[in-house]
PDB file of C-alpha atoms in Angstrom:
ATOM      1  CA  MET A   1     -56.384 119.992 175.099  1.00 72.00           C
ATOM      2  CA  THR A   2     -56.081 116.832 173.059  1.00 83.00           C
ATOM      3  CA  GLU A   3     -52.950 116.569 170.956  1.00 95.00           C
ATOM      4  CA  LEU A   4     -54.024 115.091 167.627  1.00 97.00           C
ATOM      5  CA  ALA A   5     -50.787 115.009 165.682  1.00 98.00           C
ATOM      6  CA  ARG A   6     -47.132 116.022 165.816  1.00 98.00           C
ATOM      7  CA  TRP A   7     -44.980 116.052 162.712  1.00 98.00           C
ATOM      8  CA  ARG A   8     -41.950 117.548 160.987  1.00 98.00           C
ATOM      9  CA  TYR A   9     -41.992 119.514 157.755  1.00 98.00           C
ATOM     10  CA  ARG A  10     -38.961 120.595 155.772  1.00 98.00           C
ATOM     11  CA  VAL A  11     -39.426 124.053 154.206  1.00 98.00           C
ATOM     12  CA  GLU A  12     -38.089 123.980 150.666  1.00 97.00           C
ATOM     13  CA  ALA A  13     -37.281 126.996 148.497  1.00 96.00           C
ATOM     14  CA  GLY A  14     -39.094 125.446 145.522  1.00 96.00           C
ATOM     15  CA  ARG A  15     -42.278 124.957 147.519  1.00 97.00           C
ATOM     16  CA  ILE A  16     -42.142 128.556 148.786  1.00 97.00           C
ATOM     17  CA  ALA A  17     -41.746 129.756 145.189  1.00 97.00           C
ATOM     18  CA  ASP A  18     -44.628 127.585 143.920  1.00 97.00           C
ATOM     19  CA  PHE A  19     -46.851 128.793 146.759  1.00 98.00           C
ATOM     20  CA  ALA A  20     -45.992 132.439 146.111  1.00 97.00           C
ATOM     21  CA  ARG A  21     -46.611 132.035 142.368  1.00 97.00           C
ATOM     22  CA  ALA A  22     -49.927 130.283 143.001  1.00 98.00           C
ATOM     23  CA  LEU A  23     -51.046 133.430 144.824  1.00 98.00           C
ATOM     24  CA  GLY A  24     -49.663 135.751 142.165  1.00 96.00           C
ATOM     25  CA  ALA A  25     -46.986 136.951 144.562  1.00 95.00           C
ATOM     26  CA  GLU A  26     -43.370 137.619 143.766  1.00 88.00           C
ATOM     27  CA  PRO A  27     -41.285 134.522 144.623  1.00 84.00           C
ATOM     28  CA  GLY A  28     -37.863 134.806 146.223  1.00 77.00           C
ATOM     29  CA  GLY A  29     -38.260 135.958 149.774  1.00 78.00           C
ATOM     30  CA  ALA A  30     -39.379 134.557 153.084  1.00 87.00           C
ATOM     31  CA  ALA A  31     -42.420 132.321 153.053  1.00 96.00           C
ATOM     32  CA  PRO A  32     -45.754 134.077 152.320  1.00 97.00           C
ATOM     33  CA  PRO A  33     -47.915 134.679 155.409  1.00 98.00           C
ATOM     34  CA  THR A  34     -50.226 131.717 154.764  1.00 98.00           C
ATOM     35  CA  PHE A  35     -47.482 129.308 153.640  1.00 98.00           C
ATOM     36  CA  THR A  36     -47.862 126.993 156.623  1.00 98.00           C
ATOM     37  CA  MET A  37     -51.145 125.794 155.092  1.00 98.00           C
ATOM     38  CA  ALA A  38     -48.831 123.725 152.899  1.00 98.00           C
ATOM     39  CA  ALA A  39     -47.018 122.381 155.961  1.00 98.00           C
ATOM     40  CA  SER A  40     -50.228 121.157 157.593  1.00 98.00           C
ATOM     41  CA  ALA A  41     -52.267 120.076 154.555  1.00 97.00           C
ATOM     42  CA  GLU A  42     -51.543 116.352 154.711  1.00 96.00           C
ATOM     43  CA  VAL A  43     -51.869 116.122 158.473  1.00 97.00           C
ATOM     44  CA  VAL A  44     -55.134 118.062 158.599  1.00 96.00           C
ATOM     45  CA  GLU A  45     -56.593 116.054 155.706  1.00 95.00           C
ATOM     46  CA  ARG A  46     -55.776 112.811 157.543  1.00 96.00           C
ATOM     47  CA  LEU A  47     -57.430 114.096 160.718  1.00 96.00           C
ATOM     48  CA  VAL A  48     -60.526 115.457 158.938  1.00 94.00           C
ATOM     49  CA  THR A  49     -61.306 112.180 157.196  1.00 91.00           C
ATOM     50  CA  GLY A  50     -59.931 110.041 160.036  1.00 95.00           C
ATOM     51  CA  VAL A  51     -60.225 110.625 163.752  1.00 95.00           C
ATOM     52  CA  LEU A  52     -62.393 113.769 163.404  1.00 95.00           C
ATOM     53  CA  GLY A  53     -64.847 111.810 161.248  1.00 94.00           C
ATOM     54  CA  LEU A  54     -65.959 114.705 159.040  1.00 95.00           C
ATOM     55  CA  ASP A  55     -67.795 114.301 155.743  1.00 92.00           C
ATOM     56  CA  ARG A  56     -65.750 116.094 153.070  1.00 86.00           C
ATOM     57  CA  ALA A  57     -68.855 116.979 151.068  1.00 86.00           C
ATOM     58  CA  ARG A  58     -70.457 118.811 154.031  1.00 90.00           C
ATOM     59  CA  THR A  59     -67.338 120.345 155.560  1.00 91.00           C
ATOM     60  CA  VAL A  60     -65.996 123.833 155.009  1.00 91.00           C
ATOM     61  CA  HIS A  61     -63.241 125.973 156.429  1.00 95.00           C
ATOM     62  CA  GLY A  62     -64.856 128.573 158.684  1.00 97.00           C
ATOM     63  CA  GLU A  63     -62.001 130.650 160.060  1.00 98.00           C
ATOM     64  CA  GLN A  64     -58.239 130.781 160.140  1.00 98.00           C
ATOM     65  CA  ALA A  65     -55.967 132.908 162.295  1.00 98.00           C
ATOM     66  CA  PHE A  66     -52.192 133.249 162.414  1.00 98.00           C
ATOM     67  CA  GLU A  67     -49.979 134.731 165.098  1.00 98.00           C
ATOM     68  CA  TYR A  68     -46.440 135.273 163.790  1.00 98.00           C
ATOM     69  CA  HIS A  69     -43.424 135.013 166.083  1.00 97.00           C
ATOM     70  CA  ALA A  70     -40.503 134.551 163.672  1.00 96.00           C
ATOM     71  CA  PRO A  71     -40.101 134.226 159.882  1.00 95.00           C
ATOM     72  CA  VAL A  72     -40.357 130.853 158.151  1.00 96.00           C
ATOM     73  CA  ARG A  73     -37.444 130.383 155.751  1.00 95.00           C
ATOM     74  CA  ALA A  74     -36.275 127.842 153.202  1.00 96.00           C
ATOM     75  CA  GLY A  75     -34.094 125.174 154.792  1.00 96.00           C
ATOM     76  CA  MET A  76     -35.879 125.267 158.145  1.00 97.00           C
ATOM     77  CA  GLU A  77     -37.436 122.135 159.538  1.00 98.00           C
ATOM     78  CA  LEU A  78     -40.721 122.884 161.256  1.00 98.00           C
ATOM     79  CA  GLU A  79     -42.103 120.901 164.125  1.00 98.00           C
ATOM     80  CA  GLY A  80     -45.888 121.146 164.057  1.00 98.00           C
ATOM     81  CA  VAL A  81     -48.437 120.141 166.667  1.00 98.00           C
ATOM     82  CA  VAL A  82     -52.207 120.039 166.124  1.00 98.00           C
ATOM     83  CA  ARG A  83     -54.499 120.152 169.129  1.00 98.00           C
ATOM     84  CA  LEU A  84     -58.284 119.963 169.340  1.00 97.00           C
ATOM     85  CA  LEU A  85     -59.168 123.165 171.177  1.00 97.00           C
ATOM     86  CA  GLY A  86     -62.909 122.710 171.142  1.00 96.00           C
ATOM     87  CA  GLU A  87     -65.931 121.099 169.616  1.00 95.00           C
ATOM     88  CA  ALA A  88     -69.413 122.598 169.612  1.00 95.00           C
ATOM     89  CA  ARG A  89     -72.708 122.581 167.799  1.00 93.00           C
ATOM     90  CA  ARG A  90     -74.140 125.722 166.346  1.00 89.00           C
ATOM     91  CA  THR A  91     -77.278 126.575 164.368  1.00 88.00           C
ATOM     92  CA  GLY A  92     -76.289 127.618 160.861  1.00 75.00           C
ATOM     93  CA  ARG A  93     -77.671 130.622 158.978  1.00 72.00           C
ATOM     94  CA  ARG A  94     -80.054 128.373 157.079  1.00 75.00           C
ATOM     95  CA  GLY A  95     -81.373 126.777 160.268  1.00 78.00           C
ATOM     96  CA  GLY A  96     -79.591 123.432 160.233  1.00 85.00           C
ATOM     97  CA  GLU A  97     -77.226 122.284 162.956  1.00 90.00           C
ATOM     98  CA  MET A  98     -73.477 122.502 162.366  1.00 93.00           C
ATOM     99  CA  ARG A  99     -70.589 120.794 164.053  1.00 95.00           C
ATOM    100  CA  VAL A 100     -67.890 123.370 164.841  1.00 97.00           C
ATOM    101  CA  LEU A 101     -64.352 122.123 165.441  1.00 97.00           C
ATOM    102  CA  THR A 102     -61.541 124.407 166.567  1.00 97.00           C
ATOM    103  CA  LEU A 103     -57.996 123.211 166.006  1.00 98.00           C
ATOM    104  CA  GLY A 104     -54.807 124.862 167.238  1.00 98.00           C
ATOM    105  CA  ILE A 105     -51.641 124.382 165.185  1.00 98.00           C
ATOM    106  CA  ASP A 106     -48.303 125.491 166.632  1.00 98.00           C
ATOM    107  CA  TYR A 107     -45.000 125.513 164.791  1.00 98.00           C
ATOM    108  CA  ARG A 108     -41.483 125.642 166.178  1.00 98.00           C
ATOM    109  CA  ASP A 109     -38.136 125.689 164.461  1.00 98.00           C
ATOM    110  CA  ALA A 110     -37.117 122.044 165.024  1.00 98.00           C
ATOM    111  CA  ALA A 111     -33.425 122.994 165.194  1.00 98.00           C
ATOM    112  CA  THR A 112     -33.704 125.661 167.895  1.00 98.00           C
ATOM    113  CA  GLY A 113     -37.117 125.115 169.486  1.00 98.00           C
ATOM    114  CA  ALA A 114     -37.990 128.745 168.748  1.00 98.00           C
ATOM    115  CA  PRO A 115     -41.735 129.341 168.307  1.00 98.00           C
ATOM    116  CA  LEU A 116     -42.584 130.414 164.765  1.00 98.00           C
ATOM    117  CA  LEU A 117     -46.359 130.575 164.437  1.00 98.00           C
ATOM    118  CA  ALA A 118     -49.524 129.785 166.316  1.00 98.00           C
ATOM    119  CA  GLU A 119     -52.613 129.092 164.243  1.00 98.00           C
ATOM    120  CA  THR A 120     -56.278 128.572 164.971  1.00 98.00           C
ATOM    121  CA  MET A 121     -58.485 126.814 162.445  1.00 98.00           C
ATOM    122  CA  VAL A 122     -62.268 126.538 162.651  1.00 98.00           C
ATOM    123  CA  ILE A 123     -63.868 123.794 160.588  1.00 97.00           C
ATOM    124  CA  LEU A 124     -67.624 123.578 160.056  1.00 95.00           C
ATOM    125  CA  GLU A 125     -69.625 120.488 159.092  1.00 95.00           C
ATOM    126  CA  ARG A 126     -73.237 121.004 157.965  1.00 90.00           C
ATOM    127  CA  GLU A 127     -75.679 118.420 159.177  1.00 87.00           C
ATOM    128  CA  ALA A 128     -76.651 115.578 156.844  1.00 82.00           C
ATOM    129  CA  PRO A 129     -79.793 116.291 154.765  1.00 78.00           C
TER     130      PRO A 129
ATOM    131  CA  MET B   1     -50.782 155.225 158.532  1.00 75.00           C
ATOM    132  CA  ARG B   2     -53.264 155.929 155.720  1.00 80.00           C
ATOM    133  CA  LEU B   3     -56.057 153.575 154.770  1.00 84.00           C
ATOM    134  CA  PRO B   4     -55.007 151.781 151.587  1.00 90.00           C
ATOM    135  CA  GLU B   5     -57.233 152.271 148.532  1.00 93.00           C
ATOM    136  CA  PRO B   6     -59.562 149.376 147.612  1.00 95.00           C
ATOM    137  CA  VAL B   7     -58.066 147.020 145.060  1.00 97.00           C
ATOM    138  CA  ARG B   8     -59.551 144.500 142.610  1.00 97.00           C
ATOM    139  CA  LEU B   9     -58.145 140.958 142.665  1.00 97.00           C
ATOM    140  CA  GLY B  10     -58.606 138.272 140.032  1.00 94.00           C
ATOM    141  CA  PRO B  11     -60.524 137.140 138.053  1.00 97.00           C
ATOM    142  CA  VAL B  12     -60.105 133.795 139.812  1.00 98.00           C
ATOM    143  CA  THR B  13     -59.581 131.064 137.232  1.00 98.00           C
ATOM    144  CA  ARG B  14     -59.910 127.287 137.490  1.00 97.00           C
ATOM    145  CA  THR B  15     -56.214 127.075 136.681  1.00 98.00           C
ATOM    146  CA  ASP B  16     -55.492 129.320 139.680  1.00 98.00           C
ATOM    147  CA  LEU B  17     -57.329 126.833 141.877  1.00 98.00           C
ATOM    148  CA  VAL B  18     -55.450 123.888 140.411  1.00 98.00           C
ATOM    149  CA  ARG B  19     -52.136 125.675 140.902  1.00 98.00           C
ATOM    150  CA  TYR B  20     -53.058 126.581 144.481  1.00 98.00           C
ATOM    151  CA  ALA B  21     -54.187 123.008 145.187  1.00 98.00           C
ATOM    152  CA  GLY B  22     -50.798 121.736 144.056  1.00 98.00           C
ATOM    153  CA  ALA B  23     -48.787 124.353 145.917  1.00 98.00           C
ATOM    154  CA  SER B  24     -50.746 124.118 149.159  1.00 98.00           C
ATOM    155  CA  GLY B  25     -51.323 120.366 149.116  1.00 97.00           C
ATOM    156  CA  ASP B  26     -55.062 120.909 149.531  1.00 96.00           C
ATOM    157  CA  PHE B  27     -56.618 118.390 147.151  1.00 96.00           C
ATOM    158  CA  ASN B  28     -60.140 118.661 148.507  1.00 93.00           C
ATOM    159  CA  PRO B  29     -62.137 117.799 145.370  1.00 94.00           C
ATOM    160  CA  LEU B  30     -64.645 120.574 146.133  1.00 94.00           C
ATOM    161  CA  HIS B  31     -62.003 122.915 144.704  1.00 96.00           C
ATOM    162  CA  HIS B  32     -61.019 121.141 141.466  1.00 97.00           C
ATOM    163  CA  ASP B  33     -63.549 118.391 140.606  1.00 97.00           C
ATOM    164  CA  PRO B  34     -66.803 119.810 139.211  1.00 97.00           C
ATOM    165  CA  ASP B  35     -68.589 116.410 139.410  1.00 97.00           C
ATOM    166  CA  PHE B  36     -67.740 116.078 143.105  1.00 94.00           C
ATOM    167  CA  ALA B  37     -68.737 119.696 143.768  1.00 95.00           C
ATOM    168  CA  ARG B  38     -72.098 119.232 142.022  1.00 96.00           C
ATOM    169  CA  ALA B  39     -72.758 115.941 143.835  1.00 94.00           C
ATOM    170  CA  ALA B  40     -72.133 117.873 147.061  1.00 91.00           C
ATOM    171  CA  GLY B  41     -74.819 120.395 146.072  1.00 91.00           C
ATOM    172  CA  LEU B  42     -72.614 123.177 144.734  1.00 94.00           C
ATOM    173  CA  PRO B  43     -73.117 124.723 141.281  1.00 97.00           C
ATOM    174  CA  ASP B  44     -69.400 124.430 140.475  1.00 97.00           C
ATOM    175  CA  VAL B  45     -66.021 124.082 142.164  1.00 98.00           C
ATOM    176  CA  MET B  46     -65.423 126.793 144.736  1.00 97.00           C
ATOM    177  CA  ALA B  47     -62.112 128.413 145.582  1.00 98.00           C
ATOM    178  CA  HIS B  48     -60.212 127.286 148.663  1.00 98.00           C
ATOM    179  CA  GLY B  49     -61.018 129.797 151.392  1.00 98.00           C
ATOM    180  CA  MET B  50     -57.289 130.032 152.012  1.00 98.00           C
ATOM    181  CA  TYR B  51     -56.698 130.865 148.352  1.00 98.00           C
ATOM    182  CA  ALA B  52     -58.730 134.048 148.832  1.00 98.00           C
ATOM    183  CA  ALA B  53     -57.081 134.629 152.205  1.00 98.00           C
ATOM    184  CA  GLY B  54     -53.704 134.184 150.533  1.00 98.00           C
ATOM    185  CA  LEU B  55     -54.527 136.824 147.923  1.00 98.00           C
ATOM    186  CA  VAL B  56     -55.450 139.236 150.709  1.00 98.00           C
ATOM    187  CA  ALA B  57     -52.183 138.482 152.529  1.00 98.00           C
ATOM    188  CA  ARG B  58     -50.312 139.155 149.279  1.00 97.00           C
ATOM    189  CA  GLU B  59     -51.919 142.610 149.086  1.00 97.00           C
ATOM    190  CA  LEU B  60     -51.030 143.306 152.722  1.00 96.00           C
ATOM    191  CA  GLU B  61     -47.381 142.620 151.885  1.00 95.00           C
ATOM    192  CA  ARG B  62     -47.622 144.827 148.784  1.00 94.00           C
ATOM    193  CA  TRP B  63     -49.174 147.651 150.781  1.00 93.00           C
ATOM    194  CA  PHE B  64     -46.927 147.497 153.838  1.00 93.00           C
ATOM    195  CA  GLY B  65     -43.857 145.414 152.948  1.00 92.00           C
ATOM    196  CA  PRO B  66     -43.008 141.801 153.837  1.00 92.00           C
ATOM    197  CA  GLY B  67     -42.482 140.525 157.367  1.00 92.00           C
ATOM    198  CA  ARG B  68     -44.666 143.102 159.146  1.00 95.00           C
ATOM    199  CA  LEU B  69     -47.604 140.974 160.139  1.00 97.00           C
ATOM    200  CA  ALA B  70     -47.931 140.203 163.839  1.00 97.00           C
ATOM    201  CA  ARG B  71     -51.365 138.656 163.335  1.00 98.00           C
ATOM    202  CA  TYR B  72     -53.680 137.809 160.459  1.00 98.00           C
ATOM    203  CA  GLY B  73     -57.115 136.273 160.763  1.00 98.00           C
ATOM    204  CA  VAL B  74     -59.982 135.638 158.387  1.00 98.00           C
ATOM    205  CA  ARG B  75     -63.570 134.495 158.625  1.00 98.00           C
ATOM    206  CA  PHE B  76     -65.062 132.916 155.519  1.00 98.00           C
ATOM    207  CA  ARG B  77     -68.555 134.215 154.766  1.00 97.00           C
ATOM    208  CA  ALA B  78     -69.427 133.091 151.252  1.00 97.00           C
ATOM    209  CA  PRO B  79     -67.749 130.954 148.581  1.00 97.00           C
ATOM    210  CA  VAL B  80     -65.597 132.450 145.867  1.00 98.00           C
ATOM    211  CA  TRP B  81     -66.306 131.021 142.405  1.00 98.00           C
ATOM    212  CA  PRO B  82     -64.252 130.770 139.203  1.00 98.00           C
ATOM    213  CA  GLY B  83     -64.639 134.022 137.283  1.00 97.00           C
ATOM    214  CA  ASP B  84     -65.036 136.182 140.391  1.00 97.00           C
ATOM    215  CA  VAL B  85     -63.272 139.525 140.498  1.00 97.00           C
ATOM    216  CA  LEU B  86     -62.925 140.368 144.177  1.00 98.00           C
ATOM    217  CA  LEU B  87     -62.803 143.810 145.763  1.00 98.00           C
ATOM    218  CA  LEU B  88     -60.499 144.089 148.756  1.00 98.00           C
ATOM    219  CA  SER B  89     -61.112 147.072 150.980  1.00 97.00           C
ATOM    220  CA  CYS B  90     -59.625 148.188 154.232  1.00 96.00           C
ATOM    221  CA  ASP B  91     -62.520 149.362 156.383  1.00 94.00           C
ATOM    222  CA  GLY B  92     -60.707 150.601 159.438  1.00 94.00           C
ATOM    223  CA  ILE B  93     -57.426 151.194 161.166  1.00 95.00           C
ATOM    224  CA  ARG B  94     -56.886 151.396 164.916  1.00 95.00           C
ATOM    225  CA  PRO B  95     -54.011 151.125 167.359  1.00 95.00           C
ATOM    226  CA  ALA B  96     -53.370 147.689 168.908  1.00 94.00           C
ATOM    227  CA  PRO B  97     -51.027 146.716 171.752  1.00 92.00           C
ATOM    228  CA  ASP B  98     -48.470 145.279 169.313  1.00 91.00           C
ATOM    229  CA  GLY B  99     -48.963 147.614 166.383  1.00 95.00           C
ATOM    230  CA  THR B 100     -51.806 148.749 164.148  1.00 96.00           C
ATOM    231  CA  GLU B 101     -54.888 146.683 163.419  1.00 97.00           C
ATOM    232  CA  LEU B 102     -56.672 146.827 160.063  1.00 97.00           C
ATOM    233  CA  THR B 103     -60.078 145.427 159.337  1.00 98.00           C
ATOM    234  CA  LEU B 104     -60.568 144.082 155.843  1.00 98.00           C
ATOM    235  CA  THR B 105     -63.425 142.984 153.610  1.00 98.00           C
ATOM    236  CA  LEU B 106     -63.173 140.926 150.447  1.00 98.00           C
ATOM    237  CA  ALA B 107     -66.348 141.179 148.374  1.00 98.00           C
ATOM    238  CA  ARG B 108     -67.594 139.318 145.328  1.00 95.00           C
ATOM    239  CA  PRO B 109     -68.790 141.192 142.191  1.00 91.00           C
ATOM    240  CA  ASP B 110     -72.424 141.381 143.377  1.00 93.00           C
ATOM    241  CA  GLY B 111     -71.330 142.832 146.714  1.00 95.00           C
ATOM    242  CA  GLU B 112     -71.633 139.585 148.668  1.00 97.00           C
ATOM    243  CA  VAL B 113     -68.913 139.422 151.304  1.00 98.00           C
ATOM    244  CA  ALA B 114     -66.593 136.465 150.724  1.00 98.00           C
ATOM    245  CA  LEU B 115     -64.433 137.021 153.772  1.00 98.00           C
ATOM    246  CA  THR B 116     -63.730 139.459 156.552  1.00 98.00           C
ATOM    247  CA  GLY B 117     -60.306 139.793 158.078  1.00 98.00           C
ATOM    248  CA  ARG B 118     -58.102 141.480 160.608  1.00 98.00           C
ATOM    249  CA  ALA B 119     -54.401 142.109 160.287  1.00 98.00           C
ATOM    250  CA  THR B 120     -52.100 143.539 162.921  1.00 98.00           C
ATOM    251  CA  LEU B 121     -49.004 145.201 161.543  1.00 97.00           C
ATOM    252  CA  ARG B 122     -45.863 145.684 163.615  1.00 95.00           C
ATOM    253  CA  PRO B 123     -44.374 149.162 163.447  1.00 89.00           C
ATOM    254  CA  SER B 124     -41.928 149.426 160.536  1.00 78.00           C
ATOM    255  CA  ALA B 125     -38.231 149.205 161.469  1.00 63.00           C
ATOM    256  CA  PRO B 126     -37.391 152.922 161.748  1.00 55.00           C
ATOM    257  CA  GLU B 127     -40.250 153.412 164.232  1.00 48.00           C
ATOM    258  CA  ALA B 128     -39.181 150.421 166.291  1.00 46.00           C
ATOM    259  CA  ALA B 129     -35.535 151.483 166.609  1.00 42.00           C
ATOM    260  CA  PRO B 130     -34.595 152.543 170.146  1.00 50.00           C
TER     261      PRO B 130
END
């Protein structure tokens, strides 16, 4: 399993509140269940347009899965790791070939090493016309 | 545990997508730049898949309380567009090794399925007490 990136992300109360509000949720608690999308956004963007070589205009998010081990709270520093779990080609519904990339993203509490979340992300790139 | 009643979410506005882009750090122009979206063959900007998935997660927390998710997964089936009112329904409930698993569907106004999902809820605290 190729490790693509490893980084740290500081969870800030203001960012949690903005994220909650953006989803119409009540701010002021633990991070919303999909909050770690904010923690990985920059890293994943860099990989998509960089080493993974995907064309933004033909690329869509296919699937996302979260496994929760412990709550993410303001003040925590996350340590994130992205791994390439698999790459395949699949025929799309409209007949064209698609590139299917599966990434695994794991987060630990940087201070304690405790696992927080494990994520799987499937990214699809349609073939060029 | 009873099946929650279906609930309508939205309408999704362009401002919602801009706000979500800022909060999530996802500045993919497909979600906020109509010229880029059209050049890519779309009729308009489309919502971030994770915006819709985030709305569903919000409803899960409203239905069952915060901090109860053991697992949450979604599969994106069709784009969500500005103006869409989405219908979230819980199609099934079954026991899982670590709790209760729900299957979920989020549908667009014409019935097209935008996403399907699964959520596993841990037992609530009183049930888990020894």
